Short mmCIF file of C-alpha atoms and ligand atoms in Angstrom, two decimals:
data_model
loop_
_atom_site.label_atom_id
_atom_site.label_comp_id
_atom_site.label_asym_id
_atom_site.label_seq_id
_atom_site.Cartn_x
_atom_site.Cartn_y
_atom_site.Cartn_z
CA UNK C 1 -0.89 -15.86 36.32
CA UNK C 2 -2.92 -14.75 38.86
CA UNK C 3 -5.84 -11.59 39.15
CA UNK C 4 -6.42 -12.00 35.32
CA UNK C 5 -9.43 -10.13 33.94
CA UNK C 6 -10.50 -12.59 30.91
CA UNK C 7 -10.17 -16.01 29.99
CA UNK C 8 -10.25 -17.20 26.27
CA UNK C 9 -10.52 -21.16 26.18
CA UNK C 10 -11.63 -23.64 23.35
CA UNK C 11 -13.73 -20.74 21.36
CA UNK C 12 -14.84 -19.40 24.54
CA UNK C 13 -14.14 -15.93 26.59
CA UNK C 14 -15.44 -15.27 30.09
CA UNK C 15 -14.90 -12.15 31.95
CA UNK C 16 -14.35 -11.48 35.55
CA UNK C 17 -16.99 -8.86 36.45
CA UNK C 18 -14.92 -6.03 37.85
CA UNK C 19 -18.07 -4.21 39.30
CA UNK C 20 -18.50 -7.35 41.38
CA UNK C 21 -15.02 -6.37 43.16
CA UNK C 22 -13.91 -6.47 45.93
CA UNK C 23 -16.57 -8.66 47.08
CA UNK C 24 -17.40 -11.03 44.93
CA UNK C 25 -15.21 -12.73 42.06
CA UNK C 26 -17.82 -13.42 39.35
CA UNK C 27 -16.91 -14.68 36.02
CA UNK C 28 -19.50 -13.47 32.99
CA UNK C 29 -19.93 -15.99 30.25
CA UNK C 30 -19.68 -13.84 26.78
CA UNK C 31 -22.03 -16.08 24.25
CA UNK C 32 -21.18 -13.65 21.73
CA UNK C 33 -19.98 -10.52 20.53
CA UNK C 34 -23.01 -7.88 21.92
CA UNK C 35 -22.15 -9.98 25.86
CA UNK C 36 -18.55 -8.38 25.12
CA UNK C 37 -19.48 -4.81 23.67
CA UNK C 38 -22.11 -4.44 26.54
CA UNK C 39 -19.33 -5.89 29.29
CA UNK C 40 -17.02 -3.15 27.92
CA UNK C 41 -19.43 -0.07 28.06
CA UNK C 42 -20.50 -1.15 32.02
CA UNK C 43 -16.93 -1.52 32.59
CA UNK C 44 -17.10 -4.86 33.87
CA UNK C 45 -13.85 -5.31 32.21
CA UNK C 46 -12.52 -1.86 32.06
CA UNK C 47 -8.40 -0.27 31.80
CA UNK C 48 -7.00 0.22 28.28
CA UNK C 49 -5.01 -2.71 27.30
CA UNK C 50 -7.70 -5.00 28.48
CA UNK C 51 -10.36 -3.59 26.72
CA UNK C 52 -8.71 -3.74 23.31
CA UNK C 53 -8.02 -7.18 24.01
CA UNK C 54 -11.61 -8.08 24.75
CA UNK C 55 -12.56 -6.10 22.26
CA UNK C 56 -10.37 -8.26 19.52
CA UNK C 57 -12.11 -11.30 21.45
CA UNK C 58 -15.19 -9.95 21.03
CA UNK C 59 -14.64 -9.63 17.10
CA UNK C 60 -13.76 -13.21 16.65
CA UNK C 61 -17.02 -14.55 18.68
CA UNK C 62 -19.13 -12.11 16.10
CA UNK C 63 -17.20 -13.52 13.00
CA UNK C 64 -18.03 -17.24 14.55
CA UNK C 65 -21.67 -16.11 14.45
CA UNK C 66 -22.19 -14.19 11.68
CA UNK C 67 -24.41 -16.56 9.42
CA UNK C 68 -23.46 -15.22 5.33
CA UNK C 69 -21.17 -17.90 3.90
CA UNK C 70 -20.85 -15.56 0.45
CA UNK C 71 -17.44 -13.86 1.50
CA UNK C 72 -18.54 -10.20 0.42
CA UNK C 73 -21.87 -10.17 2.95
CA UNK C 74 -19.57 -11.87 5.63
CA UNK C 75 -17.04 -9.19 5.52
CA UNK C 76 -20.29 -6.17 5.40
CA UNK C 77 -21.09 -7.76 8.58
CA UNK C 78 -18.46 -8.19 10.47
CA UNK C 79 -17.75 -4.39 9.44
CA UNK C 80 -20.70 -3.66 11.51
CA UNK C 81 -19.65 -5.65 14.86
CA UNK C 82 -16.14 -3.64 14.45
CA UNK C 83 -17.92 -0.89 14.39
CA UNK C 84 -20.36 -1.41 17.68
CA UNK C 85 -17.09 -2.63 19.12
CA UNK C 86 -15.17 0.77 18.39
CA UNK C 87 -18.13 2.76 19.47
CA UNK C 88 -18.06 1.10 22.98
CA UNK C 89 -15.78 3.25 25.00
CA UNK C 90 -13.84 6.57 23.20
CA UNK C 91 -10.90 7.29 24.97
CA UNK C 92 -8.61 4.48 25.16
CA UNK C 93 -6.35 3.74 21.91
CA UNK C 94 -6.20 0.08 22.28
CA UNK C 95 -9.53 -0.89 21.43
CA UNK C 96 -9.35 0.96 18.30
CA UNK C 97 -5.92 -0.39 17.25
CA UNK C 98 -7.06 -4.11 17.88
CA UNK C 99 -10.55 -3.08 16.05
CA UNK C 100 -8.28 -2.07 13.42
CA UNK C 101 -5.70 -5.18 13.97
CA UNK C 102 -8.99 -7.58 13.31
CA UNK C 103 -10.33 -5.96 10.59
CA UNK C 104 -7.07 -5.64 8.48
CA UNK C 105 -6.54 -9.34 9.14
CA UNK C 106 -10.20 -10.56 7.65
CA UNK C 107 -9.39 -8.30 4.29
CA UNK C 108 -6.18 -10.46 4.01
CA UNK C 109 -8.15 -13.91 3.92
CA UNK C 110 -9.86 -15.50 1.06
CA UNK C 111 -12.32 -18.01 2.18
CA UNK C 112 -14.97 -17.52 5.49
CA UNK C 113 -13.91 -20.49 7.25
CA UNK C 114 -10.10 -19.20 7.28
CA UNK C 115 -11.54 -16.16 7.86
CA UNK C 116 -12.89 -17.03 11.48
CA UNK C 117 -9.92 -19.16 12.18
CA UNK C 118 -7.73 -16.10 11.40
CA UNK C 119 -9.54 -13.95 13.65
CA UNK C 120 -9.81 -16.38 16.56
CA UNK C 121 -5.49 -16.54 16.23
CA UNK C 122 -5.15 -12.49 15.72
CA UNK C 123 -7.10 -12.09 19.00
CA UNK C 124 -4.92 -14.59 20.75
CA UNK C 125 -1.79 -12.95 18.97
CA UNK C 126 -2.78 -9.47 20.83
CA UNK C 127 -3.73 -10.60 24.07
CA UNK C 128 -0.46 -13.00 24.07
CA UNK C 129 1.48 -9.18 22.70
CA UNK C 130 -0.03 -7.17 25.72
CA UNK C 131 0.78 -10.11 28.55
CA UNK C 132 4.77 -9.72 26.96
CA UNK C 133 4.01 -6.02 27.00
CA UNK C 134 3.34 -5.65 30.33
CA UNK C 135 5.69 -8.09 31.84
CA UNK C 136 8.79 -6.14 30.09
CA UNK C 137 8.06 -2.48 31.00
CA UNK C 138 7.12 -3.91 34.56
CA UNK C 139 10.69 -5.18 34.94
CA UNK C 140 12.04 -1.99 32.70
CA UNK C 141 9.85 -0.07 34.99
CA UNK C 142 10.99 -1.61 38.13
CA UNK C 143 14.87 -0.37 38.04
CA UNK C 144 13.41 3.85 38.84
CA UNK C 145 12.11 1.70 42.21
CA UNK C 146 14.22 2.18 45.41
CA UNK C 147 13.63 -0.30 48.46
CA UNK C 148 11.79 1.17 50.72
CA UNK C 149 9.92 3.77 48.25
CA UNK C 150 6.38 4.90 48.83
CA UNK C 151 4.69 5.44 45.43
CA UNK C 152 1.40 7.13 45.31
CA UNK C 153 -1.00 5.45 42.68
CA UNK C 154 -4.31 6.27 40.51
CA UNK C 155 -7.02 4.37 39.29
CA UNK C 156 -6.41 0.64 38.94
CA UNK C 157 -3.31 -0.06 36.86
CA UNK C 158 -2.53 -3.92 37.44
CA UNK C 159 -3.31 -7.01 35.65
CA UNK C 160 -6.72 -6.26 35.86
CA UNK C 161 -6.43 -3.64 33.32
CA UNK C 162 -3.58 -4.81 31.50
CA UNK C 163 -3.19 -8.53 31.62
CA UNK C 164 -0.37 -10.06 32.98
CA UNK C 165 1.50 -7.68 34.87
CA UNK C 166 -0.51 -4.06 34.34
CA UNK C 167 0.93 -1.11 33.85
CA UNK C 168 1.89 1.44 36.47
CA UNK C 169 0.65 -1.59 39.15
CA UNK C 170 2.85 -4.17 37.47
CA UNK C 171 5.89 -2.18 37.97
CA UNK C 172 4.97 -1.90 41.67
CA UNK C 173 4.69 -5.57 41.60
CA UNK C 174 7.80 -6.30 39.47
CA UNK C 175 10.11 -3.93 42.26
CA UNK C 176 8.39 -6.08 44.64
CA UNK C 177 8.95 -9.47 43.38
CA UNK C 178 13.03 -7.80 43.57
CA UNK C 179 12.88 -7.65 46.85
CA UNK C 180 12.21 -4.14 47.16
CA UNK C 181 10.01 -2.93 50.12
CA UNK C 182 7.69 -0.93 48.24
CA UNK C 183 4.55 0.63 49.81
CA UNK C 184 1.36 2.06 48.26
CA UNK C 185 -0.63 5.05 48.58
CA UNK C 186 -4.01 4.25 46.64
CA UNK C 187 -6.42 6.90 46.16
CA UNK C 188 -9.90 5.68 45.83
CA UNK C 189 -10.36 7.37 42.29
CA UNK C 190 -13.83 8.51 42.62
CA UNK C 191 -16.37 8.48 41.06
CA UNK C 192 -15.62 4.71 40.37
CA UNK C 193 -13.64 3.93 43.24
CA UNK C 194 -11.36 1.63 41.07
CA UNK C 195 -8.49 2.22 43.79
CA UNK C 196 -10.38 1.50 46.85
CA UNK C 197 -11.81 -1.34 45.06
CA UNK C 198 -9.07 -3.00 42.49
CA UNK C 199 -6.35 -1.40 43.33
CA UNK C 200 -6.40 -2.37 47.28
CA UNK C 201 -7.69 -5.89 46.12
CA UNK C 202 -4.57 -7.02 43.46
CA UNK C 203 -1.88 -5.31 46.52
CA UNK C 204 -3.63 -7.20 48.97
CA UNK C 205 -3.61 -10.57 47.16
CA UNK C 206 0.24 -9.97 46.36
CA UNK C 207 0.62 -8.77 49.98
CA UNK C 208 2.04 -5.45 48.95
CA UNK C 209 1.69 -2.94 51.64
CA UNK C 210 -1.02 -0.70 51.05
CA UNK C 211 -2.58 2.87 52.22
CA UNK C 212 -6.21 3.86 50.82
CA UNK C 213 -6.64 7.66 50.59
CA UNK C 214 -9.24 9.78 49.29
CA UNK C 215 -8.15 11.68 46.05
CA UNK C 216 -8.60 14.86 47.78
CA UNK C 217 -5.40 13.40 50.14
CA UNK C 218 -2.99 13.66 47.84
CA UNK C 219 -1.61 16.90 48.05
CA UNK C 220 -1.14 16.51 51.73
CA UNK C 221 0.98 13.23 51.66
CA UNK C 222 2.91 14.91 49.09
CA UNK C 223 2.97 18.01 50.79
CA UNK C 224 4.53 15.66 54.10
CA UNK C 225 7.06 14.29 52.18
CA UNK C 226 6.01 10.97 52.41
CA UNK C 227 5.83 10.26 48.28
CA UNK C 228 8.81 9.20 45.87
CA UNK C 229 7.22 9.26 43.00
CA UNK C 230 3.88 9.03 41.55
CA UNK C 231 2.88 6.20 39.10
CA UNK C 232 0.00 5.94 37.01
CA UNK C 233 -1.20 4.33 33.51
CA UNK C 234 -2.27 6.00 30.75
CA UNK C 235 -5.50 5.45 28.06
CA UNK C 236 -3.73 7.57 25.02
CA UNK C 237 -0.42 9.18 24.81
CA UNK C 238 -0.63 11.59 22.34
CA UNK C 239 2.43 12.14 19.81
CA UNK C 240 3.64 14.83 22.19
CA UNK C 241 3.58 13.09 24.96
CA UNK C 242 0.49 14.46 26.40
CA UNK C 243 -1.32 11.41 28.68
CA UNK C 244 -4.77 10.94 28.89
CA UNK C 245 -5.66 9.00 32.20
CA UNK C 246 -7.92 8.82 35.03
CA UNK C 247 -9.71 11.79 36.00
CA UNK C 248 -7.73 13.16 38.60
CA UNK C 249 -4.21 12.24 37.08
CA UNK C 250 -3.52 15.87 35.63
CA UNK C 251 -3.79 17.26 39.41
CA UNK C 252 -1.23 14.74 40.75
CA UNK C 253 1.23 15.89 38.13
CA UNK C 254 0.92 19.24 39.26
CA UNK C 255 1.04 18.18 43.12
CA UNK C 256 3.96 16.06 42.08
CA UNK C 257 5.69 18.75 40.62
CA UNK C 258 5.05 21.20 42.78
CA UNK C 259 6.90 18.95 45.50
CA UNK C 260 9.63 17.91 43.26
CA UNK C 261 8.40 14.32 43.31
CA UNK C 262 9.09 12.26 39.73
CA UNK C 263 5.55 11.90 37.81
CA UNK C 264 5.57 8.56 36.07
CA UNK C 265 3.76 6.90 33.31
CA UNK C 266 3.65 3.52 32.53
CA UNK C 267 1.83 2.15 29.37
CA UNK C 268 2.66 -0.47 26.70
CA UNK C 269 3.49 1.11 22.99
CA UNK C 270 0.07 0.39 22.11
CA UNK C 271 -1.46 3.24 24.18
CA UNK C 272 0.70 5.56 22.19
CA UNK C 273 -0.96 7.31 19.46
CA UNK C 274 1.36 9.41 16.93
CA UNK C 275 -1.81 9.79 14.76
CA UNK C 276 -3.02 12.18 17.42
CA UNK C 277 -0.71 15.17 17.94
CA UNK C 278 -1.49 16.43 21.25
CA UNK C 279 -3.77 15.99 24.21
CA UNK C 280 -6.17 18.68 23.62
CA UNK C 281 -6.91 16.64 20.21
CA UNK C 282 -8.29 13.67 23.01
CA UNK C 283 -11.52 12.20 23.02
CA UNK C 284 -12.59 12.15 26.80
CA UNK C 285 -15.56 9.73 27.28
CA UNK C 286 -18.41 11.61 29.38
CA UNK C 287 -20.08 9.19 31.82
CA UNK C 288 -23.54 9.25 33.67
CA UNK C 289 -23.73 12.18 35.74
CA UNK C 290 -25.46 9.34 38.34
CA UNK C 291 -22.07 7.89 39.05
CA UNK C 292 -21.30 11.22 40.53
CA UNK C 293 -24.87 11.76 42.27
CA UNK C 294 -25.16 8.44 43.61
CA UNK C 295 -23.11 6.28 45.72
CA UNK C 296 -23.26 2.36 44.94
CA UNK C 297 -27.17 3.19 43.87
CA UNK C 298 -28.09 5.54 46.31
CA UNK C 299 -28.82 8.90 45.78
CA UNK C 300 -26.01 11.53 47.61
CA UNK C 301 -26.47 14.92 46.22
CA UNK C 302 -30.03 16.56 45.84
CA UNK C 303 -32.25 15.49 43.17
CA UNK C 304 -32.69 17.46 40.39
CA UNK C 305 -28.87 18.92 40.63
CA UNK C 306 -26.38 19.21 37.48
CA UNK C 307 -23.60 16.73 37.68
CA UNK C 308 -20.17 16.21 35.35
CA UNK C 309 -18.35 13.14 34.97
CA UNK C 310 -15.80 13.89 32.50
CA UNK C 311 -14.03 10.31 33.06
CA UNK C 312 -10.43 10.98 31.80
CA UNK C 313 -7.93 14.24 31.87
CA UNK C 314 -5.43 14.87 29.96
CA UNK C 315 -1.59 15.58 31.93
CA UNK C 316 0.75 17.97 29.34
CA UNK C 317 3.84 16.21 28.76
CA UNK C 318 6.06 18.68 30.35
CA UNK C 319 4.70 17.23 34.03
CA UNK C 320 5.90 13.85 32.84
CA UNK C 321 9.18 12.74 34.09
CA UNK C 322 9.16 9.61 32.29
CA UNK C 323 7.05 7.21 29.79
CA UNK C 324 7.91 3.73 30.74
CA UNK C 325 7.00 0.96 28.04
CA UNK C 326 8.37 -2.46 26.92
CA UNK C 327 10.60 -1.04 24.70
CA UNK C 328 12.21 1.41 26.90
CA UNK C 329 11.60 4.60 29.12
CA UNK C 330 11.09 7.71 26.90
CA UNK C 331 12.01 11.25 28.43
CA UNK C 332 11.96 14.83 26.68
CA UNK C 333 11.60 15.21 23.86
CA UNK C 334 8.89 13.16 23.87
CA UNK C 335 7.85 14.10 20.24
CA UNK C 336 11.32 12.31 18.85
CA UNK C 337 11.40 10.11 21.54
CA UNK C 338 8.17 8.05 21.32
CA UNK C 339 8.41 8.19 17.27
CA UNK C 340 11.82 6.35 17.43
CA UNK C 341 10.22 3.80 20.27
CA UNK C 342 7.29 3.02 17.69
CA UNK C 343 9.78 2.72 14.68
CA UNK C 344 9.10 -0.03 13.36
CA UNK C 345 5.53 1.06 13.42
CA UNK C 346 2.90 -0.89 15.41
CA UNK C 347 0.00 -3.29 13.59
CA UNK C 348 -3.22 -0.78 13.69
CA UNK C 349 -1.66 2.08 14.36
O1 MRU E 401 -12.29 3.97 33.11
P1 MRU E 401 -11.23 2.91 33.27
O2 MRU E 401 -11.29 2.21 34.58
O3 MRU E 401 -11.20 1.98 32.08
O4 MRU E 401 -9.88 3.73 33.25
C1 MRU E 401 -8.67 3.05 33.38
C2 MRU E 401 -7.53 3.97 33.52
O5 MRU E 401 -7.65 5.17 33.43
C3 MRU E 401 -6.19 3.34 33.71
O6 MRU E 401 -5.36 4.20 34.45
C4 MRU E 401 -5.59 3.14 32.31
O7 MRU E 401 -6.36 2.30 31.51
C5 MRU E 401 -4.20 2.67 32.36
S1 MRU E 401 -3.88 1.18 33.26
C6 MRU E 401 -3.99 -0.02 32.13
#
């Protein structure tokens, strides 16, 4: 598979630094767990399923290091890496379902040597889960795809972020491997720019046809008629069916339905979160105010001014036309809906 973000071989996980892109494909050595926590928080591996799988990576390297061969002070420690693991980034679900996933799976071992070896298979076991994950809802996703569609896109949403496939990208990829003449409208997602710079990269490599637009261009493709639907992924989808995404992604839902153009969500069952009941109940990570006052280091607005960088939003669930995942495509009412898709219930929910 091409355009992965991580690579786990013989006891070892490197990461390909995603600030590096487009320019530069440079893959980051993780010697152990703090490598992975600190790759996380700079989002040099960033997009939720791939951070709860480098999180559950991450876990195993600390249990390999962690020195205690007495069970009890193994397991205190390794309760301490899960925990600067979970405290790396807030809003996405699937780094604190895997942290959860690892931990339940040392409390079920007996000695410390099966105890690493158990970790080191779990972690495999989830990133193995989210590559089937994404594959199947790319294909499931791929059949609301009409040759020839234009489909407007936020963030970056391919296998970068979700190995194997992606999300939202990987159903743009699956429609194309069909033979369906798909093109893209990527907006550049600012302040991070992961459209203009991931996005535009993965469609390039799989020769997708591609448009970059400012965010603030949205509303006049739509407005043109020149969108069939918009597709983006999703960081938590509350039990209501409320999606936390991208910061930007609640203003294309309204631009989307204020055209009549199908809002769509694409995001494997472990983004969904029943234990949170609706959006507003949504921890949005706030970022460095610099990423907004500065542009790739430089300074762009005056010193000295106040800056937000609220780096998620959350889109109510009556702008979403669909919820596409790997078990199916949920619609209204999303509250029965995506209860039934998670029956039987996930590990670490
Ligand atoms: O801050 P990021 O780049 O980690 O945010 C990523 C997104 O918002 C994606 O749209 C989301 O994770 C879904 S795609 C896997």
């Amino acid at each position: 598979m091409k355009g992965q973000p991580l690579e786990w071989r013989d006891g070892r996980l490197r990461i390909l630094d995603q600030t590096r892109l487009p320019h530069r494909q440079v893959w980051l050595e993780m010697d152990g767990y703090r490598d992975v926590a600190v790759a996380i928080k700079e989002m040099r591996i960033r997009g939720a399923p791939a951070i709860g799988v480098a999180a559950a990576y991450g876990i195993a390297l600390g249990a390999r290091d962690i020195a205690a061969g007495d069970r009890e002070d193994f397991l205190k420690e390794l309760d301490g890496v899960c925990r600067e693991m979970a405290a790396t980034r807030p809003t996405a679900v699937n780094l604190f379902r895997s942290v959860a996933r690892m931990k339940a799976t040392a409390v079920g071992e007996k000695d410390v040597l099966q105890t690493r070896k158990a970790l080191r298979a779990e972690a495999e076991r989830i990133h193995q889960e989210e590559v089937e994950a994404s594959r199947r809802l790319s294909f499931l996703g791929a059949e609301l795809l009409n040759d020839g569609d234009t489909v407007l896109t936020h963030c970056n949403t391919g296998a970068l972020a979700a190995p194997g496939y992606g999300t939202a990208g990987g159903v743009v990829l699956a429609a194309w491997e069909q033979g369906k003449k798909i093109k893209v409208l990527a907006d550049e997602t600012r302040p991070y720019l992961q459209g203009a710079r991931l996005t535009c990269w993965e469609l390039k490599q799989a020769g997708i046809p591609c448009t970059l637009i400012t965010d603030s261009m949205a509303g006049y493709f739509l407005g043109q008629g020149k969108v069939n639907c918009v597709l983006v992924g999703a960081d938590r989808i509350a039990a209501s069916g409320d999606v936390a995404n991208k910061i930007g992604t609640y203003g294309l839902a309204v631009l989307a339905a204020e055209n009549g153009v199908p809002f769509y969500v694409a995001a494997p069952v472990s983004t969904i979160d029943l234990s949170t009941p609706s959006g507003d109940k949504i921890n949005i990570e706030q970022r460095d105010p610099r990423e907004v006052t500065h542009f790739q280091g430089r300074r762009v607005a005056p010193a000295g001014v106040e800056a937000a960088n609220p780096a998620f939003d959350v889109t109510p669930h009556t702008y979403v036309s669909a919820i596409i995942t790997e078990r199916g495509i949920a619609r209204e009412p999303y509250v029965t809906r995506l209860k039934a898709l998670l029956s039987p219930s996930l590990r670490g929910a």
